[in-house]
mmCIF file of C-alpha atoms in Angstrom:
data_model
loop_
_atom_site.group_PDB
_atom_site.id
_atom_site.type_symbol
_atom_site.label_atom_id
_atom_site.label_comp_id
_atom_site.label_asym_id
_atom_site.label_seq_id
_atom_site.Cartn_x
_atom_site.Cartn_y
_atom_site.Cartn_z
ATOM 1 C CA MET A 769 55.470 -60.575 -99.883
ATOM 2 C CA ARG A 770 56.241 -64.391 -99.605
ATOM 3 C CA VAL A 771 59.721 -64.115 -101.254
ATOM 4 C CA LEU A 772 60.329 -60.991 -99.172
ATOM 5 C CA GLY A 773 59.621 -62.971 -95.842
ATOM 6 C CA GLN A 774 61.906 -65.626 -96.825
ATOM 7 C CA LEU A 775 64.707 -63.309 -97.796
ATOM 8 C CA THR A 776 64.311 -61.359 -94.482
ATOM 9 C CA VAL A 777 66.598 -63.508 -92.477
ATOM 10 C CA PRO A 778 69.604 -63.935 -94.963
ATOM 11 C CA LEU A 779 69.325 -60.045 -95.756
ATOM 12 C CA LEU A 780 69.338 -59.007 -92.060
ATOM 13 C CA ILE A 781 72.502 -61.362 -91.382
ATOM 14 C CA LEU A 782 74.056 -59.975 -94.608
ATOM 15 C CA ALA A 783 73.322 -56.398 -93.585
ATOM 16 C CA ALA A 784 74.491 -56.963 -90.023
ATOM 17 C CA ALA A 785 77.736 -58.642 -91.224
ATOM 18 C CA LEU A 786 78.528 -55.856 -93.791
ATOM 19 C CA GLY A 787 77.890 -53.121 -91.337
ATOM 20 C CA ALA A 788 80.192 -54.570 -88.696
ATOM 21 C CA ALA A 789 82.861 -55.178 -91.565
ATOM 22 C CA VAL A 790 82.734 -51.331 -92.650
ATOM 23 C CA LYS A 791 83.046 -50.328 -88.733
ATOM 24 C CA GLY A 792 85.999 -52.853 -88.317
ATOM 25 C CA VAL A 793 84.333 -54.882 -85.551
ATOM 26 C CA ASP A 794 85.749 -58.246 -84.967
ATOM 27 C CA ILE A 795 82.740 -60.374 -86.438
ATOM 28 C CA PHE A 796 83.932 -63.874 -85.184
ATOM 29 C CA ASP A 797 84.416 -62.380 -81.814
ATOM 30 C CA ALA A 798 81.281 -60.522 -81.717
ATOM 31 C CA MET A 799 79.038 -63.361 -82.973
ATOM 32 C CA SER A 800 80.612 -65.847 -80.622
ATOM 33 C CA ALA A 801 80.100 -63.740 -77.738
ATOM 34 C CA GLY A 802 76.403 -63.532 -78.835
ATOM 35 C CA ALA A 803 76.076 -67.223 -79.368
ATOM 36 C CA LYS A 804 77.147 -67.479 -75.809
ATOM 37 C CA LYS A 805 74.362 -65.184 -74.639
ATOM 38 C CA GLY A 806 71.983 -67.224 -76.687
ATOM 39 C CA LEU A 807 73.102 -70.488 -74.858
ATOM 40 C CA LEU A 808 72.600 -68.594 -71.455
ATOM 41 C CA ILE A 809 68.994 -67.504 -72.446
ATOM 42 C CA LEU A 810 68.319 -71.131 -73.175
ATOM 43 C CA TRP A 811 69.935 -72.192 -69.899
ATOM 44 C CA GLY A 812 67.710 -69.669 -68.146
ATOM 45 C CA ILE A 813 64.395 -70.802 -69.701
ATOM 46 C CA LEU A 814 64.982 -74.599 -69.895
ATOM 47 C CA PRO A 815 63.756 -75.293 -66.260
ATOM 48 C CA SER A 816 60.737 -73.566 -67.124
ATOM 49 C CA LEU A 817 60.050 -75.318 -70.189
ATOM 50 C CA LEU A 818 60.659 -78.554 -68.286
ATOM 51 C CA VAL A 819 57.860 -77.559 -65.748
ATOM 52 C CA VAL A 820 55.506 -75.847 -67.984
ATOM 53 C CA PHE A 821 55.213 -78.395 -70.745
ATOM 54 C CA PRO A 822 54.338 -81.118 -68.482
ATOM 55 C CA ALA A 823 51.949 -78.947 -66.412
ATOM 56 C CA ILE A 824 50.122 -78.023 -69.572
ATOM 57 C CA ARG A 825 49.966 -81.558 -70.879
ATOM 58 C CA LEU A 826 48.599 -82.642 -67.482
ATOM 59 C CA LEU A 827 45.988 -79.712 -67.488
ATOM 60 C CA ARG A 828 44.926 -80.821 -70.759
ATOM 61 C CA ALA A 829 44.529 -84.394 -69.777
ATOM 62 C CA SER A 830 42.496 -83.359 -66.745
ATOM 63 C CA GLY A 831 39.687 -81.936 -68.872
ATOM 64 C CA LEU A 832 39.659 -78.879 -67.072
ATOM 65 C CA PRO A 833 40.461 -76.455 -70.046
ATOM 66 C CA GLU A 834 37.453 -77.837 -71.900
ATOM 67 C CA LEU A 835 35.152 -76.878 -68.846
ATOM 68 C CA LEU A 836 36.647 -73.655 -68.437
ATOM 69 C CA GLY A 837 36.806 -72.818 -72.232
ATOM 70 C CA ALA A 838 33.177 -73.771 -72.509
ATOM 71 C CA ALA A 839 32.165 -71.438 -69.771
ATOM 72 C CA LEU A 840 34.311 -68.532 -70.938
ATOM 73 C CA ARG A 841 33.913 -69.129 -74.859
ATOM 74 C CA PRO A 842 31.260 -66.326 -75.068
ATOM 75 C CA VAL A 843 33.703 -63.663 -73.450
ATOM 76 C CA PHE A 844 36.706 -64.766 -75.805
ATOM 77 C CA ALA A 845 34.228 -64.722 -78.701
ATOM 78 C CA LEU A 846 33.218 -61.345 -77.910
ATOM 79 C CA LEU A 847 36.603 -59.968 -77.616
ATOM 80 C CA GLY A 848 37.954 -61.650 -80.673
ATOM 81 C CA VAL A 849 40.703 -63.495 -78.854
ATOM 82 C CA PRO A 850 41.338 -67.242 -79.365
ATOM 83 C CA GLU A 851 40.431 -68.935 -76.014
ATOM 84 C CA GLU A 852 43.505 -71.208 -76.320
ATOM 85 C CA THR A 853 45.722 -68.275 -75.462
ATOM 86 C CA GLY A 854 44.083 -67.867 -72.238
ATOM 87 C CA LEU A 855 46.801 -69.293 -70.277
ATOM 88 C CA LEU A 856 49.478 -67.372 -72.095
ATOM 89 C CA MET A 857 47.569 -64.023 -71.398
ATOM 90 C CA LEU A 858 47.335 -65.183 -67.814
ATOM 91 C CA LEU A 859 51.103 -65.907 -67.345
ATOM 92 C CA ARG A 860 52.630 -63.030 -69.486
ATOM 93 C CA PRO A 861 52.797 -60.186 -66.995
ATOM 94 C CA LEU A 862 53.780 -62.644 -64.059
ATOM 95 C CA SER A 863 56.525 -64.838 -65.423
ATOM 96 C CA GLY A 864 58.690 -64.271 -68.567
ATOM 97 C CA SER A 865 59.836 -67.913 -69.099
ATOM 98 C CA GLY A 866 56.403 -69.355 -68.152
ATOM 99 C CA ALA A 867 54.833 -67.322 -70.967
ATOM 100 C CA LEU A 868 57.547 -68.267 -73.404
ATOM 101 C CA ALA A 869 57.026 -71.807 -72.593
ATOM 102 C CA ALA A 870 53.012 -71.351 -72.907
ATOM 103 C CA ALA A 871 53.510 -69.532 -76.120
ATOM 104 C CA THR A 872 55.940 -72.348 -77.518
ATOM 105 C CA GLU A 873 53.512 -75.128 -76.462
ATOM 106 C CA LEU A 874 50.562 -73.343 -78.293
ATOM 107 C CA MET A 875 52.815 -73.072 -81.469
ATOM 108 C CA GLN A 876 54.037 -76.480 -81.370
ATOM 109 C CA ARG A 877 50.419 -77.968 -80.958
ATOM 110 C CA HIS A 878 48.594 -75.615 -83.603
ATOM 111 C CA GLY A 879 51.600 -74.944 -85.834
ATOM 112 C CA PRO A 880 53.888 -71.889 -85.998
ATOM 113 C CA ASP A 881 52.114 -70.609 -89.090
ATOM 114 C CA SER A 882 48.609 -71.254 -87.763
ATOM 115 C CA LEU A 883 46.460 -68.440 -86.703
ATOM 116 C CA ILE A 884 46.703 -69.422 -83.066
ATOM 117 C CA GLY A 885 50.477 -70.028 -83.342
ATOM 118 C CA ARG A 886 50.949 -66.444 -84.951
ATOM 119 C CA THR A 887 48.850 -64.704 -82.176
ATOM 120 C CA ALA A 888 50.650 -66.355 -79.688
ATOM 121 C CA ALA A 889 54.028 -65.320 -81.222
ATOM 122 C CA VAL A 890 52.656 -61.780 -81.522
ATOM 123 C CA MET A 891 51.387 -61.504 -77.883
ATOM 124 C CA LEU A 892 54.740 -62.766 -76.644
ATOM 125 C CA GLY A 893 56.774 -60.434 -78.806
ATOM 126 C CA SER A 894 54.980 -57.265 -78.039
ATOM 127 C CA SER A 895 54.705 -57.394 -74.318
ATOM 128 C CA GLU A 896 56.905 -57.632 -71.201
ATOM 129 C CA THR A 897 56.733 -59.092 -67.841
ATOM 130 C CA SER A 898 55.197 -56.193 -66.234
ATOM 131 C CA PHE A 899 55.128 -57.209 -62.483
ATOM 132 C CA TYR A 900 58.871 -58.001 -62.808
ATOM 133 C CA VAL A 901 59.767 -54.729 -64.325
ATOM 134 C CA ILE A 902 57.690 -52.741 -61.864
ATOM 135 C CA ALA A 903 59.380 -54.562 -58.872
ATOM 136 C CA VAL A 904 62.947 -54.042 -60.404
ATOM 137 C CA TYR A 905 62.656 -50.418 -61.177
ATOM 138 C CA PHE A 906 60.980 -49.282 -58.094
ATOM 139 C CA THR A 907 63.571 -51.261 -56.033
ATOM 140 C CA ALA A 908 66.330 -49.830 -57.727
ATOM 141 C CA ALA A 909 65.109 -46.361 -57.487
ATOM 142 C CA GLY A 910 64.679 -46.730 -53.681
ATOM 143 C CA ILE A 911 61.236 -45.081 -54.070
ATOM 144 C CA ARG A 912 57.765 -46.566 -53.019
ATOM 145 C CA ASP A 913 55.596 -47.597 -55.719
ATOM 146 C CA ASP A 914 52.667 -45.052 -55.492
ATOM 147 C CA GLY A 915 50.212 -47.654 -57.112
ATOM 148 C CA ARG A 916 49.857 -45.893 -60.525
ATOM 149 C CA ALA A 917 52.309 -47.891 -62.731
ATOM 150 C CA LEU A 918 50.694 -51.418 -62.300
ATOM 151 C CA PRO A 919 47.325 -50.356 -63.359
ATOM 152 C CA ALA A 920 48.484 -48.509 -66.453
ATOM 153 C CA ALA A 921 50.981 -51.347 -67.188
ATOM 154 C CA LEU A 922 48.315 -54.150 -66.889
ATOM 155 C CA CYS A 923 45.912 -52.115 -69.150
ATOM 156 C CA ALA A 924 48.516 -51.730 -71.621
ATOM 157 C CA ASP A 925 48.999 -55.486 -71.496
ATOM 158 C CA LEU A 926 45.344 -55.912 -72.118
ATOM 159 C CA VAL A 927 45.443 -53.643 -75.151
ATOM 160 C CA CYS A 928 48.306 -55.575 -76.343
ATOM 161 C CA PHE A 929 46.484 -58.805 -76.245
ATOM 162 C CA LEU A 930 43.594 -57.339 -77.850
ATOM 163 C CA ALA A 931 45.429 -55.723 -80.497
ATOM 164 C CA SER A 932 47.488 -58.798 -81.242
ATOM 165 C CA ALA A 933 44.402 -60.992 -81.636
ATOM 166 C CA TRP A 934 42.801 -58.345 -83.945
ATOM 167 C CA ILE A 935 45.875 -57.671 -86.111
ATOM 168 C CA CYS A 936 46.467 -61.502 -86.626
ATOM 169 C CA ARG A 937 42.944 -62.000 -87.503
ATOM 170 C CA VAL A 938 43.051 -59.106 -90.168
ATOM 171 C CA LEU A 939 46.335 -60.435 -91.766
ATOM 172 C CA TRP A 940 46.093 -64.141 -91.438
ATOM 173 C CA GLY A 941 42.504 -64.864 -90.263
ATOM 174 C CA MET B 1391 50.109 -79.003 -58.286
ATOM 175 C CA PHE B 1392 46.788 -77.393 -59.565
ATOM 176 C CA SER B 1393 46.709 -79.660 -62.605
ATOM 177 C CA ILE B 1394 46.972 -82.819 -60.481
ATOM 178 C CA LEU B 1395 44.156 -81.616 -58.418
ATOM 179 C CA ALA B 1396 42.097 -80.872 -61.529
ATOM 180 C CA SER B 1397 42.790 -84.293 -62.966
ATOM 181 C CA LEU B 1398 41.729 -85.950 -59.583
ATOM 182 C CA LEU B 1399 38.630 -83.859 -59.249
ATOM 183 C CA LEU B 1400 37.547 -84.549 -62.912
ATOM 184 C CA GLY B 1401 38.445 -88.296 -62.601
ATOM 185 C CA ASN B 1402 40.965 -88.321 -65.346
ATOM 186 C CA THR B 1403 43.893 -89.938 -63.488
ATOM 187 C CA ALA B 1404 44.728 -92.663 -65.907
ATOM 188 C CA ALA B 1405 46.158 -90.191 -68.494
ATOM 189 C CA ALA B 1406 47.992 -87.895 -65.956
ATOM 190 C CA GLY B 1407 51.196 -90.261 -65.584
ATOM 191 C CA SER B 1408 52.085 -90.421 -69.320
ATOM 192 C CA ALA B 1409 50.957 -86.751 -69.719
ATOM 193 C CA VAL B 1410 53.823 -85.653 -67.412
ATOM 194 C CA LEU B 1411 56.399 -87.674 -69.208
ATOM 195 C CA GLU B 1412 55.367 -86.689 -72.654
ATOM 196 C CA GLY B 1413 55.554 -83.042 -71.419
ATOM 197 C CA VAL B 1414 59.103 -83.429 -70.176
ATOM 198 C CA HIS B 1415 60.058 -85.379 -73.511
ATOM 199 C CA ASP B 1416 58.652 -82.532 -75.590
ATOM 200 C CA ALA B 1417 60.550 -79.716 -73.699
ATOM 201 C CA LEU B 1418 63.881 -81.752 -74.067
ATOM 202 C CA ARG B 1419 63.357 -82.479 -77.815
ATOM 203 C CA PHE B 1420 62.614 -79.031 -78.518
ATOM 204 C CA ALA B 1421 65.665 -77.675 -76.698
ATOM 205 C CA PRO B 1422 68.386 -78.107 -79.372
ATOM 206 C CA GLU B 1423 66.358 -76.350 -82.090
ATOM 207 C CA LEU B 1424 65.567 -73.496 -79.867
ATOM 208 C CA ALA B 1425 69.308 -73.247 -78.902
ATOM 209 C CA ALA B 1426 70.204 -72.886 -82.522
ATOM 210 C CA ALA B 1427 67.780 -70.123 -83.192
ATOM 211 C CA LEU B 1428 68.505 -68.273 -80.025
ATOM 212 C CA CYS B 1429 72.168 -68.513 -80.761
ATOM 213 C CA LEU B 1430 71.981 -67.277 -84.204
ATOM 214 C CA TRP B 1431 69.809 -64.186 -83.234
ATOM 215 C CA SER B 1432 71.981 -63.196 -80.246
ATOM 216 C CA ALA B 1433 74.869 -63.288 -82.563
ATOM 217 C CA VAL B 1434 73.373 -61.080 -85.153
ATOM 218 C CA THR B 1435 72.063 -58.565 -82.353
ATOM 219 C CA GLU B 1436 75.703 -58.515 -80.837
ATOM 220 C CA LEU B 1437 77.043 -57.556 -84.427
ATOM 221 C CA LEU B 1438 74.485 -54.677 -84.649
ATOM 222 C CA GLU B 1439 75.303 -53.449 -80.897
ATOM 223 C CA ARG B 1440 79.176 -53.619 -81.703
ATOM 224 C CA SER B 1441 78.610 -51.864 -84.925
ATOM 225 C CA GLY B 1442 77.150 -48.791 -83.068
ATOM 226 C CA VAL B 1443 73.624 -49.399 -84.101
ATOM 227 C CA GLY B 1444 72.433 -48.700 -80.477
ATOM 228 C CA ALA B 1445 74.227 -45.325 -80.281
ATOM 229 C CA ASP B 1446 72.708 -44.155 -83.627
ATOM 230 C CA LEU B 1447 69.230 -45.165 -82.342
ATOM 231 C CA ALA B 1448 69.775 -43.544 -79.040
ATOM 232 C CA ARG B 1449 70.521 -40.225 -80.850
ATOM 233 C CA LEU B 1450 67.229 -40.596 -82.992
ATOM 234 C CA LEU B 1451 65.321 -41.205 -79.600
ATOM 235 C CA ARG B 1452 66.336 -37.883 -78.156
ATOM 236 C CA PRO B 1453 63.470 -35.640 -79.293
ATOM 237 C CA PRO B 1454 60.686 -37.936 -78.007
ATOM 238 C CA LEU B 1455 62.434 -38.466 -74.774
ATOM 239 C CA LEU B 1456 62.777 -34.774 -74.145
ATOM 240 C CA ARG B 1457 58.979 -34.629 -74.156
ATOM 241 C CA LEU B 1458 58.371 -37.615 -72.081
ATOM 242 C CA PHE B 1459 60.854 -36.784 -69.535
ATOM 243 C CA PRO B 1460 61.207 -33.089 -69.548
ATOM 244 C CA ARG B 1461 62.747 -32.849 -65.987
ATOM 245 C CA GLY B 1462 64.807 -36.171 -66.468
ATOM 246 C CA ALA B 1463 66.016 -34.947 -69.791
ATOM 247 C CA ALA B 1464 67.485 -31.597 -68.369
ATOM 248 C CA ASP B 1465 70.068 -34.007 -66.436
ATOM 249 C CA PRO B 1466 72.688 -35.086 -69.015
ATOM 250 C CA GLY B 1467 73.521 -38.268 -67.195
ATOM 251 C CA THR B 1468 69.846 -39.359 -66.861
ATOM 252 C CA LEU B 1469 69.126 -38.499 -70.562
ATOM 253 C CA ALA B 1470 71.980 -40.682 -71.641
ATOM 254 C CA ALA B 1471 70.569 -43.574 -69.335
ATOM 255 C CA LEU B 1472 67.127 -42.955 -70.674
ATOM 256 C CA SER B 1473 68.129 -43.135 -74.316
ATOM 257 C CA GLU B 1474 70.423 -46.313 -73.831
ATOM 258 C CA ASN B 1475 67.720 -47.853 -71.965
ATOM 259 C CA LEU B 1476 65.250 -47.255 -74.820
ATOM 260 C CA SER B 1477 67.481 -48.188 -77.701
ATOM 261 C CA ALA B 1478 68.568 -51.354 -76.157
ATOM 262 C CA ASN B 1479 64.981 -52.371 -75.566
ATOM 263 C CA MET B 1480 64.325 -51.605 -79.177
ATOM 264 C CA LEU B 1481 67.196 -53.785 -80.428
ATOM 265 C CA GLY B 1482 66.034 -56.703 -78.001
ATOM 266 C CA LEU B 1483 69.089 -56.384 -75.701
ATOM 267 C CA GLY B 1484 67.268 -57.012 -72.387
ATOM 268 C CA ASN B 1485 70.727 -57.511 -70.713
ATOM 269 C CA ALA B 1486 71.693 -54.082 -71.610
ATOM 270 C CA ALA B 1487 68.337 -52.404 -71.061
ATOM 271 C CA THR B 1488 67.966 -53.164 -67.571
ATOM 272 C CA PRO B 1489 71.145 -51.656 -66.101
ATOM 273 C CA ALA B 1490 70.521 -48.379 -68.266
ATOM 274 C CA GLY B 1491 67.015 -48.401 -66.917
ATOM 275 C CA ILE B 1492 68.016 -48.606 -63.376
ATOM 276 C CA ARG B 1493 70.391 -45.812 -63.838
ATOM 277 C CA ALA B 1494 67.710 -43.767 -65.265
ATOM 278 C CA ALA B 1495 65.419 -44.545 -62.440
ATOM 279 C CA ARG B 1496 67.849 -43.609 -59.951
ATOM 280 C CA GLY B 1497 68.398 -40.323 -61.713
ATOM 281 C CA LEU B 1498 64.760 -39.710 -61.841
ATOM 282 C CA ALA B 1499 64.580 -40.394 -58.187
ATOM 283 C CA ARG B 1500 67.312 -38.148 -57.437
ATOM 284 C CA LEU B 1501 65.525 -35.476 -59.402
ATOM 285 C CA GLN B 1502 62.444 -36.298 -57.361
ATOM 286 C CA ALA B 1503 60.582 -36.618 -60.900
ATOM 287 C CA ARG B 1504 58.182 -39.021 -59.232
ATOM 288 C CA SER B 1505 55.647 -39.061 -62.300
ATOM 289 C CA GLU B 1506 58.520 -39.251 -64.901
ATOM 290 C CA LEU B 1507 59.858 -42.378 -62.894
ATOM 291 C CA ASN B 1508 56.113 -43.906 -63.315
ATOM 292 C CA THR B 1509 56.306 -43.142 -67.033
ATOM 293 C CA LEU B 1510 59.745 -44.821 -67.281
ATOM 294 C CA VAL B 1511 58.440 -48.018 -65.615
ATOM 295 C CA VAL B 1512 55.258 -48.036 -67.870
ATOM 296 C CA LEU B 1513 57.615 -47.605 -71.039
ATOM 297 C CA ASN B 1514 59.722 -50.634 -69.750
ATOM 298 C CA THR B 1515 56.541 -52.760 -69.219
ATOM 299 C CA ALA B 1516 55.310 -52.283 -72.886
ATOM 300 C CA SER B 1517 57.722 -53.825 -75.185
ATOM 301 C CA VAL B 1518 59.034 -51.563 -78.084
ATOM 302 C CA GLN B 1519 61.171 -54.154 -79.955
ATOM 303 C CA LEU B 1520 61.979 -53.464 -83.671
ATOM 304 C CA LEU B 1521 62.750 -57.045 -84.389
ATOM 305 C CA PRO B 1522 60.900 -59.707 -82.322
ATOM 306 C CA THR B 1523 63.873 -61.979 -82.181
ATOM 307 C CA THR B 1524 62.793 -64.283 -79.563
ATOM 308 C CA ALA B 1525 59.226 -64.952 -80.670
ATOM 309 C CA ALA B 1526 60.635 -65.423 -84.275
ATOM 310 C CA SER B 1527 63.339 -67.772 -82.865
ATOM 311 C CA LEU B 1528 60.576 -70.026 -81.404
ATOM 312 C CA ARG B 1529 58.623 -69.833 -84.791
ATOM 313 C CA ALA B 1530 61.900 -70.932 -86.647
ATOM 314 C CA SER B 1531 62.661 -73.691 -84.374
ATOM 315 C CA LEU B 1532 59.164 -75.067 -84.916
ATOM 316 C CA GLY B 1533 59.609 -75.133 -88.602
ATOM 317 C CA SER B 1534 57.877 -71.821 -89.722
ATOM 318 C CA ALA B 1535 58.156 -70.994 -93.464
ATOM 319 C CA ALA B 1536 58.826 -67.215 -92.594
ATOM 320 C CA PRO B 1537 59.497 -66.658 -88.901
ATOM 321 C CA PHE B 1538 59.668 -62.915 -89.159
ATOM 322 C CA ASP B 1539 56.454 -62.147 -91.114
ATOM 323 C CA ILE B 1540 54.889 -61.625 -87.697
ATOM 324 C CA THR B 1541 57.191 -58.368 -87.406
ATOM 325 C CA PRO B 1542 54.590 -55.790 -88.720
ATOM 326 C CA ALA B 1543 51.959 -57.194 -86.457
ATOM 327 C CA VAL B 1544 54.126 -57.024 -83.549
ATOM 328 C CA TRP B 1545 54.888 -53.362 -84.365
ATOM 329 C CA VAL B 1546 51.095 -52.549 -84.498
ATOM 330 C CA SER B 1547 50.271 -54.381 -81.338
ATOM 331 C CA SER B 1548 53.359 -52.737 -79.457
ATOM 332 C CA ILE B 1549 52.424 -49.194 -80.544
ATOM 333 C CA LEU B 1550 48.886 -49.341 -79.465
ATOM 334 C CA SER B 1551 49.667 -50.832 -76.105
ATOM 335 C CA LEU B 1552 52.521 -48.375 -75.659
ATOM 336 C CA LEU B 1553 50.287 -45.537 -76.572
ATOM 337 C CA ALA B 1554 47.535 -46.919 -74.166
ATOM 338 C CA GLY B 1555 50.192 -47.207 -71.231
ATOM 339 C CA LEU B 1556 51.612 -43.714 -71.825
ATOM 340 C CA VAL B 1557 48.114 -41.894 -72.055
ATOM 341 C CA LEU B 1558 46.969 -43.870 -68.821
ATOM 342 C CA ILE B 1559 50.050 -43.220 -66.805
ATOM 343 C CA ARG B 1560 49.783 -39.574 -67.782
ATOM 344 C CA LEU B 1561 46.108 -39.262 -66.627
ATOM 345 C CA LEU B 1562 46.874 -41.302 -63.516
ATOM 346 C CA ASN B 1563 50.042 -38.884 -62.776
ATOM 347 C CA ARG B 1564 47.776 -35.951 -62.854
ATOM 348 C CA ALA B 1565 45.043 -37.559 -60.794
ATOM 349 C CA PRO B 1566 45.424 -36.808 -56.973
ATOM 350 C CA SER B 1567 46.704 -39.765 -54.828
#
């Protein structure tokens, strides 16, 4: 399993390159166009990182998270969700780059291979910025939202967070 | 702003100044490594897309789409947009998924398939990615031993939340408004 995990990345790249070669795709051109998109993603999220990182540090220095954490600990314990991921879950449906920055901060502080780090990564990877998606789609379609999509989407997000915490606990807890 | 108020209220102002600078420093120090991982995975994804993996995936997705969008799928243009939207989402191509999704949404609006539009929106708020490249990039840039080992966990969590969303929107679509 561990060897397989370490081989995933090289094998994926090899398979993608071989597949592209067979199809006659210009590999250099495709990869440099992709890398450019990667840089654009970074450019898009860097401002958020620059705001969220200090904001989280500041919040932690204030002592408020300890107070809130102590108050909400029974709730998180009951749901089986690490209380450290509270801010990430709150930001996730609202702001894509904010959630990404919050997840990064968690992984950096607790380590990417820790239970909390993994839970944060799984939560981030299996959900979307629901409010943004709803706004974009209804605006584009020119139809007024009848108020059904939002509750369904937010419930799905909640299920996603609970399921992420559960599966990480089972696999790596 | 909220954080500053909290630190004032709780009387921990001394640490606040240095905390802000440390935070900015962290973000900047982390950026180059994040750039490396993001560029690598965007490059590989672009290769997959240009090799036609997206089109293959779109073909595979037809049967479930026919069931989820009976009215939308009857219109060839809308069906094509729907399958392109879903396959781009699965490959993690957000830039390609949104325009296709918007075309699909306009198609459904034209067909007056209101409840199917709700389904499309919920489908797009639940992530259905095959490879969690962004989350894995973050892990790789922070020194994870095997950044993609979260993939099965992401599948489980995505599928459960997708099912929850689809069941709920189905129920809500039937309820009188």
